Short mmCIF file of C-alpha atoms in Angstrom, two decimals:
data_model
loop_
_atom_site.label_atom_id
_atom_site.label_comp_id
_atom_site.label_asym_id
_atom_site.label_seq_id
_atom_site.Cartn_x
_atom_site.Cartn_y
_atom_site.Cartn_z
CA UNK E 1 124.49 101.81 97.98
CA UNK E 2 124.51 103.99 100.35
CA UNK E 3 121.31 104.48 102.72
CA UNK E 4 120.22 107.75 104.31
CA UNK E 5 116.93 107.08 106.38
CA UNK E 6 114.12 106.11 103.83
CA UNK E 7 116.46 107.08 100.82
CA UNK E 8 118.59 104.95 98.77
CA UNK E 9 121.08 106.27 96.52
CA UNK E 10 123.24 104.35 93.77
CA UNK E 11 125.74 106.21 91.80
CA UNK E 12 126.05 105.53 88.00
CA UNK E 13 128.74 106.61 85.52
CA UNK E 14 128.96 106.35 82.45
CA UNK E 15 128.71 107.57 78.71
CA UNK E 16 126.50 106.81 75.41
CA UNK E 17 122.74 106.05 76.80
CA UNK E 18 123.89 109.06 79.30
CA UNK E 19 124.83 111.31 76.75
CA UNK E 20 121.16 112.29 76.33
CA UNK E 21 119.93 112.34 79.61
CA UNK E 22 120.54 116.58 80.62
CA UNK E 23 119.97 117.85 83.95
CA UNK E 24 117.56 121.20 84.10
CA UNK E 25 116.52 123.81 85.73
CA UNK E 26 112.77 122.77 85.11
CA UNK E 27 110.67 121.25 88.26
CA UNK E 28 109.27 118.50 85.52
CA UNK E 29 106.07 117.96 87.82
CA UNK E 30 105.03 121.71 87.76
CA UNK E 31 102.46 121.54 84.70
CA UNK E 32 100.49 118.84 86.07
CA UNK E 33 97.18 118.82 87.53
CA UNK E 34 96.65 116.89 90.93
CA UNK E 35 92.77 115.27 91.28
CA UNK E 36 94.17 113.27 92.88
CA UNK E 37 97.78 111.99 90.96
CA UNK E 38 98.54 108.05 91.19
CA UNK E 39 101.46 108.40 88.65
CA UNK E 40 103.95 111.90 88.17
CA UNK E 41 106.47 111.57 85.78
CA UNK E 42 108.73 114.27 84.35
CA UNK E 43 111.81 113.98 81.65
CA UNK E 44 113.86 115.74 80.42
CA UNK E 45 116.31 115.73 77.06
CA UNK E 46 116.27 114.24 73.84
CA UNK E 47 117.80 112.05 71.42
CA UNK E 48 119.57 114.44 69.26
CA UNK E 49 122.86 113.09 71.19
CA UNK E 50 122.39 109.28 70.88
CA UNK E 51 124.30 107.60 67.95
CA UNK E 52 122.88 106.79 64.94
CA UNK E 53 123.95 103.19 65.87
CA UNK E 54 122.37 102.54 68.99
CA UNK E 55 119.31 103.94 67.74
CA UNK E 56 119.76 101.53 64.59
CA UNK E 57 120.10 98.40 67.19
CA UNK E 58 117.06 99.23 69.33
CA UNK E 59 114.99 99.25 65.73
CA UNK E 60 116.13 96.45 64.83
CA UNK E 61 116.14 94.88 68.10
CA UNK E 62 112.31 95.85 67.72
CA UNK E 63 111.49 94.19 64.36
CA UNK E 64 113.39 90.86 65.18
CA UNK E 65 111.17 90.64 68.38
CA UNK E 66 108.30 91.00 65.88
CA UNK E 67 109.43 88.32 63.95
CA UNK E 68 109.75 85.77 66.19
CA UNK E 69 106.19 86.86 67.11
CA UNK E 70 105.71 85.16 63.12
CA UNK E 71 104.66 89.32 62.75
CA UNK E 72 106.89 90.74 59.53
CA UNK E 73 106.88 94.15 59.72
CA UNK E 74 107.77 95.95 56.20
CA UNK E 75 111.18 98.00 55.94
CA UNK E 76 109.50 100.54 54.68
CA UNK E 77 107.15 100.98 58.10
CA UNK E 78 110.48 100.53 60.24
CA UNK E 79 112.61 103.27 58.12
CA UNK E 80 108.67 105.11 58.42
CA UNK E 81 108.81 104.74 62.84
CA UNK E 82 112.30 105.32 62.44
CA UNK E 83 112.20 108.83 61.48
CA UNK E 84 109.34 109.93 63.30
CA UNK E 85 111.01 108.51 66.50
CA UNK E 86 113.80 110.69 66.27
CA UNK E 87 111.61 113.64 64.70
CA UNK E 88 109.66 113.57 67.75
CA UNK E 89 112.77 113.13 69.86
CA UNK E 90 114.43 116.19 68.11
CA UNK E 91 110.76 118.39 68.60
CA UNK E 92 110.03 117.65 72.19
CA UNK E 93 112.33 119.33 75.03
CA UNK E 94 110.58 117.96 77.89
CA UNK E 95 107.56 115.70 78.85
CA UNK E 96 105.71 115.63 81.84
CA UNK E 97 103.03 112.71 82.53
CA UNK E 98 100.40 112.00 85.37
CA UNK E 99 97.74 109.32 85.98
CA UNK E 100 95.48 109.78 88.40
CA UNK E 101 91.20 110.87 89.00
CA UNK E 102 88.68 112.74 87.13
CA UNK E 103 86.63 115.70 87.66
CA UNK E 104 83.58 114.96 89.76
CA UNK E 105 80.94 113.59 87.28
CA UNK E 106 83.67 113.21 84.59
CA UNK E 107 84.63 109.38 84.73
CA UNK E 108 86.78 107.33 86.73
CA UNK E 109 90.19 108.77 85.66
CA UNK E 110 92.41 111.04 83.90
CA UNK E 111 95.34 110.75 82.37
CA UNK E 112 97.64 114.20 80.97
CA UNK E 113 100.57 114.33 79.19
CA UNK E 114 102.05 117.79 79.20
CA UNK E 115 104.83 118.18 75.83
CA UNK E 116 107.37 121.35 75.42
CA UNK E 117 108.25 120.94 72.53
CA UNK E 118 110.12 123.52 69.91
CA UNK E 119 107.08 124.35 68.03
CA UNK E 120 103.71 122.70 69.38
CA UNK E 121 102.60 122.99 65.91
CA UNK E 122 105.31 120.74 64.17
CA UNK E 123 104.58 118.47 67.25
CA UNK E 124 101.07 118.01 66.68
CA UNK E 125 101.96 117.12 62.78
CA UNK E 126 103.70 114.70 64.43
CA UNK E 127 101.16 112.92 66.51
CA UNK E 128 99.05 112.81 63.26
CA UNK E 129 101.32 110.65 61.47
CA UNK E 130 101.80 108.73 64.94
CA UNK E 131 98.63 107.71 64.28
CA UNK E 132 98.67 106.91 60.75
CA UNK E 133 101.74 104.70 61.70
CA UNK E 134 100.33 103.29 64.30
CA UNK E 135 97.02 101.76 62.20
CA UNK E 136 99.67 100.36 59.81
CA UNK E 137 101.58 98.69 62.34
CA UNK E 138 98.38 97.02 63.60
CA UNK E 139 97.66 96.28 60.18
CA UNK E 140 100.87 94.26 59.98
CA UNK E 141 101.47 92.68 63.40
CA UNK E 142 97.86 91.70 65.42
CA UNK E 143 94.96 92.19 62.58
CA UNK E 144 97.15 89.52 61.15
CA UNK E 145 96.52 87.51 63.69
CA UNK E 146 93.13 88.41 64.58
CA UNK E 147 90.49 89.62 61.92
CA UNK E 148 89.32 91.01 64.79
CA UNK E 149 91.33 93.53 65.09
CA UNK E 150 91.50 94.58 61.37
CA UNK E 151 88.64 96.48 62.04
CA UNK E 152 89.84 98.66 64.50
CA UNK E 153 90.81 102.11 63.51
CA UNK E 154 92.29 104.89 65.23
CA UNK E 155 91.85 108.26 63.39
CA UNK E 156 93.49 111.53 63.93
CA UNK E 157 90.36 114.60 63.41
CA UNK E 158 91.52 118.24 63.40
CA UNK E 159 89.32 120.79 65.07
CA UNK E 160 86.57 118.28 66.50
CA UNK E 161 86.13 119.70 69.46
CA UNK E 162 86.21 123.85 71.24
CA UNK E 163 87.39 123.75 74.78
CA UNK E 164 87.56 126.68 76.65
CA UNK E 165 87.59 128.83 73.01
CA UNK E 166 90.13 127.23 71.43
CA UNK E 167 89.96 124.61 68.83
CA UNK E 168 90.88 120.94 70.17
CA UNK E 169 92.03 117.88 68.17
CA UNK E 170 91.15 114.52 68.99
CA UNK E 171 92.41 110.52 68.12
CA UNK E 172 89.40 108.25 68.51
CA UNK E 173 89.59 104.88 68.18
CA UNK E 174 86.89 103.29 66.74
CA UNK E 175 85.31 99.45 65.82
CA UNK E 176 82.06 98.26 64.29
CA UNK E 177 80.87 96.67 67.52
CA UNK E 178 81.10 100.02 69.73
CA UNK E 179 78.37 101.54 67.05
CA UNK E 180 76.44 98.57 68.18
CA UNK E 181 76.79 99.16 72.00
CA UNK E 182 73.47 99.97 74.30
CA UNK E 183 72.53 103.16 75.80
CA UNK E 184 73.35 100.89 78.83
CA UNK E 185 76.93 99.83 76.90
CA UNK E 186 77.62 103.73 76.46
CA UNK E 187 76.64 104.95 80.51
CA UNK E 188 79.34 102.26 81.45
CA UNK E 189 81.90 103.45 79.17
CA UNK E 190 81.12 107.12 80.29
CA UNK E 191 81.40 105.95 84.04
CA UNK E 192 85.12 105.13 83.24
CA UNK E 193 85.61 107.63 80.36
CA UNK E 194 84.07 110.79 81.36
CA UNK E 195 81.92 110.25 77.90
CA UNK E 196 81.07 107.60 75.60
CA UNK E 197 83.51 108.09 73.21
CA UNK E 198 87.15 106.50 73.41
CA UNK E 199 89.66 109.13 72.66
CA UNK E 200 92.60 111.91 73.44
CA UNK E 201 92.45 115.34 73.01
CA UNK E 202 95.08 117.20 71.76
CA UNK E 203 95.06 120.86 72.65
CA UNK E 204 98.22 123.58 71.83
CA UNK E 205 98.50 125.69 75.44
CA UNK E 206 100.90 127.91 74.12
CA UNK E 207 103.45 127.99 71.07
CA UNK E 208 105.71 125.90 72.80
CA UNK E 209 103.83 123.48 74.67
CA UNK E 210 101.21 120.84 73.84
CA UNK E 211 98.63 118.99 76.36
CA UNK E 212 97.33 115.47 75.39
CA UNK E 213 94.63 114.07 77.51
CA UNK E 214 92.49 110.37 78.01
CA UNK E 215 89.62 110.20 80.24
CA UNK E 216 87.68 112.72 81.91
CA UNK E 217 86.40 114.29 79.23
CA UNK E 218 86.47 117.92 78.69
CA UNK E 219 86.61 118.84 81.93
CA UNK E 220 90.02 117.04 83.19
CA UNK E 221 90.91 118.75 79.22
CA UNK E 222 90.30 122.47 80.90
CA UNK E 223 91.78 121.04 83.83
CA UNK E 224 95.12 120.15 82.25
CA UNK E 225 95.50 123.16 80.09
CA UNK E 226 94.60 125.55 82.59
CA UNK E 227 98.09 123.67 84.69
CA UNK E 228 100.13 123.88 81.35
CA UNK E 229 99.28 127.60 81.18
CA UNK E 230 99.47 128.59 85.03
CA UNK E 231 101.08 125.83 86.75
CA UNK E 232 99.81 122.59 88.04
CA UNK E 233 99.34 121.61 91.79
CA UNK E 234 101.79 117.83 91.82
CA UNK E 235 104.22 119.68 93.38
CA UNK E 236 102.06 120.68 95.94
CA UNK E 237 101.29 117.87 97.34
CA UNK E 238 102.01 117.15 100.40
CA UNK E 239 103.44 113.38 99.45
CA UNK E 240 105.24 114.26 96.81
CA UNK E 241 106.96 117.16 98.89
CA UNK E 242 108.50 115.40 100.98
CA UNK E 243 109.51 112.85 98.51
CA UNK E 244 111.43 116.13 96.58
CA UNK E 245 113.77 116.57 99.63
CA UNK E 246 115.73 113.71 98.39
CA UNK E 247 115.44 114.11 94.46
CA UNK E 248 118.73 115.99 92.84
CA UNK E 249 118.48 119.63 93.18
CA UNK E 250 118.69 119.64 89.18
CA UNK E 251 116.85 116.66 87.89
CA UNK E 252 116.58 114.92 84.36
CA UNK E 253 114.18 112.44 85.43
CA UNK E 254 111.60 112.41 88.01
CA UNK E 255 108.85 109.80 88.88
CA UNK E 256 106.57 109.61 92.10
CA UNK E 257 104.03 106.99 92.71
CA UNK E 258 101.59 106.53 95.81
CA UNK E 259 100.18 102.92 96.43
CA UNK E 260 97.44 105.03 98.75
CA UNK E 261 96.44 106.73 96.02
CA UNK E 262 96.04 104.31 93.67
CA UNK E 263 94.35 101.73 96.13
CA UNK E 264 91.67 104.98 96.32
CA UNK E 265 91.20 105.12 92.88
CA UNK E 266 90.61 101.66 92.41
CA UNK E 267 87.92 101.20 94.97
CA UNK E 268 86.51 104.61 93.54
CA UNK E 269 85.97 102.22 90.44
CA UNK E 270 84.32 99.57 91.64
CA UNK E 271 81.92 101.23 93.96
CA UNK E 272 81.05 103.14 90.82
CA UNK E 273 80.63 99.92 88.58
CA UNK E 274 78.75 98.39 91.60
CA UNK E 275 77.52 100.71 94.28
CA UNK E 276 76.83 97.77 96.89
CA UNK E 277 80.42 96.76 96.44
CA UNK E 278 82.15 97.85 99.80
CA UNK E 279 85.81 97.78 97.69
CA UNK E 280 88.96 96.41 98.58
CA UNK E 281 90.12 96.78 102.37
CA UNK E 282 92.42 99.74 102.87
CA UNK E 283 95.93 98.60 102.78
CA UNK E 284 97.68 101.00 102.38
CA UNK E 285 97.36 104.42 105.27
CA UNK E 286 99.98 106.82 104.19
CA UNK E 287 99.32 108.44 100.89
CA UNK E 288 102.83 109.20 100.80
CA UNK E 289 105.20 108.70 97.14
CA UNK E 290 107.70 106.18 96.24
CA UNK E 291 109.89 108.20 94.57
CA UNK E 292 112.95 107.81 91.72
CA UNK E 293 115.23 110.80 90.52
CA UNK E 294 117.91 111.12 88.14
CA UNK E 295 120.87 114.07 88.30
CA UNK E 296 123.27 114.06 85.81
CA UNK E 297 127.12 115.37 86.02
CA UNK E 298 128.86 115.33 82.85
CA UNK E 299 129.28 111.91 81.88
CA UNK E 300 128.52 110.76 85.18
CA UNK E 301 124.35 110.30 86.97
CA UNK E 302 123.25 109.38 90.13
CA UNK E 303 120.18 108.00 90.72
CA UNK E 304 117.88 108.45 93.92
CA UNK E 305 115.41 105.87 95.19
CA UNK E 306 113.00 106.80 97.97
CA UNK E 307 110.88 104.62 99.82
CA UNK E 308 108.79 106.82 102.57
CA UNK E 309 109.23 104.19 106.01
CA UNK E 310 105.29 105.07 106.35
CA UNK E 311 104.70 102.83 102.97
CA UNK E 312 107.39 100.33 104.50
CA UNK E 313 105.41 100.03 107.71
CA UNK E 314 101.85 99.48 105.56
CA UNK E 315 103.42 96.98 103.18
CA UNK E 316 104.61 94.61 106.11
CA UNK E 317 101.47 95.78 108.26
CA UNK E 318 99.35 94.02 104.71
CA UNK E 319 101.47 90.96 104.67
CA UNK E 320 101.16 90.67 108.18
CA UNK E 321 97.42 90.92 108.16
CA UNK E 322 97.36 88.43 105.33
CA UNK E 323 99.49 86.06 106.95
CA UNK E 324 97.08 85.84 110.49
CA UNK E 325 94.33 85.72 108.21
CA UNK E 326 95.49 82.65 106.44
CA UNK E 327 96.74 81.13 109.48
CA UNK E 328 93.31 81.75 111.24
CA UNK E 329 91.43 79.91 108.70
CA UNK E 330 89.85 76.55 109.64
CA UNK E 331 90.74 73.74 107.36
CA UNK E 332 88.26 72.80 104.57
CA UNK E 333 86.87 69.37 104.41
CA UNK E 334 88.89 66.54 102.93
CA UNK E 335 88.37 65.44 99.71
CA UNK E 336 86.13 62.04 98.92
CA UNK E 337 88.13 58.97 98.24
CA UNK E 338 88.61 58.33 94.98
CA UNK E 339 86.55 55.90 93.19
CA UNK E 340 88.10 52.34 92.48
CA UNK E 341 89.64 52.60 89.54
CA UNK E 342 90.07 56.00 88.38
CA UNK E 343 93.73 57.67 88.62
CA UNK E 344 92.22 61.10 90.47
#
């Protein structure tokens, strides 16, 4: 494994699982709003070139770990997730993911998933029956398990909502006991959620591509769409630039994540659950990505990891600090001695 300053690359070669894995011309991170990312992820190719019977064994595979869960699921729900697996593998060209904050006012966080897909129509047929899938599969594994959970329900509602004009579908899910929350319940939900409703929009930006959101309610929606259509701001960045000097010049798989970010977000959170909570100490200075990449060659990929020596320098500087802290501690008081005749 060859190292080049804060990069580490590792060859791979190989065929079958690498069959599907294409290298493109695509950016992958440059239809994703930035406010501000955690989590980038972009991916490209499909499934259309794995065999039938490795896609057979990681069903199967799936279904025997539900059974030893004491969880049967049906064969007629496998041969159902089964299809639509490789019907949304077949649709979708490309996905592009990121995690990060909200719009001010909007909730804690957002989360976009960007889809080109062959026809964004055909793929949002598919995401309906996702969802019908998915409430029988709870059906048959955990509300077995838990009545509970038999009461859940996550429904798929065409046209609920107008953003920006154009007509917006949504998945909510839904349980007796949120229709019983408090107006007090609901604000906390909306400080996380952006509203007090738990649920995804699904929004068609063009014929082509398709932009599913959680959190931040309509606002990180317009937010994500307006990236889809124009192009988003990931790329940007100034962390995630310098991360892309080491990615393949032709990826199939990209992936950045900043610690500094997240840490931000988190204490974001709890200073808006609890505005007299100071947060967590700041850990973590540098802001800048650990990054993974994936170019493909023929039969052959090489994969890139890349750890900025910033984020190297903060993790030991956090251990560091922890151990002096420990070490600085006084010692508690020892324990009573135990009473005659008792064994602790």
């Amino acid at each position: 494994v060859p190292v080049y300053g804060a990069a580490a690359v590792l060859t791979l070669n190989g065929r079958g699982e690498l069959a599907a894995v294409k290298a493109t011309d695509s950016k992958l991170l440059d239809r994703l709003p930035n406010l501000t990312y955690v989590l980038a992820l972009g991916s490209a190719g499909g499934a259309a070139e794995i065999p039938d019977e490795m896609l057979d064994f990681q069903f199967a595979t799936v279904k025997n770990m539900f059974s030893q869960m004491g969880m049967e699921l049906t064969d007629e729900l496998m041969e159902r997730i089964e299809q639509l697996a490789k019907g949304m593998e077949d649709e979708i060209t490309e996905v592009q993911f990121v995690g990060g904050g909200a719009p001010e006012g909007s909730g804690l966080f957002g989360l976009a998933c960007v889809l080109k897909c062959n026809n964004a129509a055909n793929a949002k047929k598919l995401l309906a029956e996702c969802v019908e899938v998915g409430n029988e599969l709870i059906r048959q594994t955990i509300a077995q398990k838990d009545e509970n959970f038999a009461q859940l329900k996550i429904s798929y509602t065409e046209g609920a909502e107008t953003v920006t004009g154009a007509s917006v579908d949504t998945i909510e899910v839904t349980h007796p006991e949120m229709a019983e929350m408090t107006e007090e319940d609901l604000a906390e939900v909306a400080k996380v959620f952006g509203e007090t409703k738990i649920r995804c929009f699904v929004a068609v930006a063009d014929p082509k591509t398709l932009v599913v959101t959680l959190g931040g309610g309509k606002a990180f929606l317009t937010k994500a769409l307006d990236a889809a259509q124009k192009g988003g701001t990931v790329l940007a960045d100034p962390s995630v630039a310098g991360a892309l000097k080491y990615m393949p010049e032709k990826p199939a798989l990209l992936a950045m994540f900043s610690a500094g970010n997240l840490l931000d977000l988190v204490n974001q959170g709890i200073r808006k659950m609890d505005p007299e909570n100071p947060g967590l100490p700041v850990m973590f200075q540098s802001k800048d990505a650990i990054a993974i990449g994936m170019g493909v060659d023929g039969p052959a990929a090489h994969a890139v990891l890349y750890v900025p020596s910033a984020v190297v320098k903060d993790v030991v500087g956090a251990v560091m600090s922890f151990m002096m802290a420990r070490t600085a501690m006084p010692p508690g008081p020892m324990p009573p001695p135990t009473p005659p005749g008792e064994d602790f």
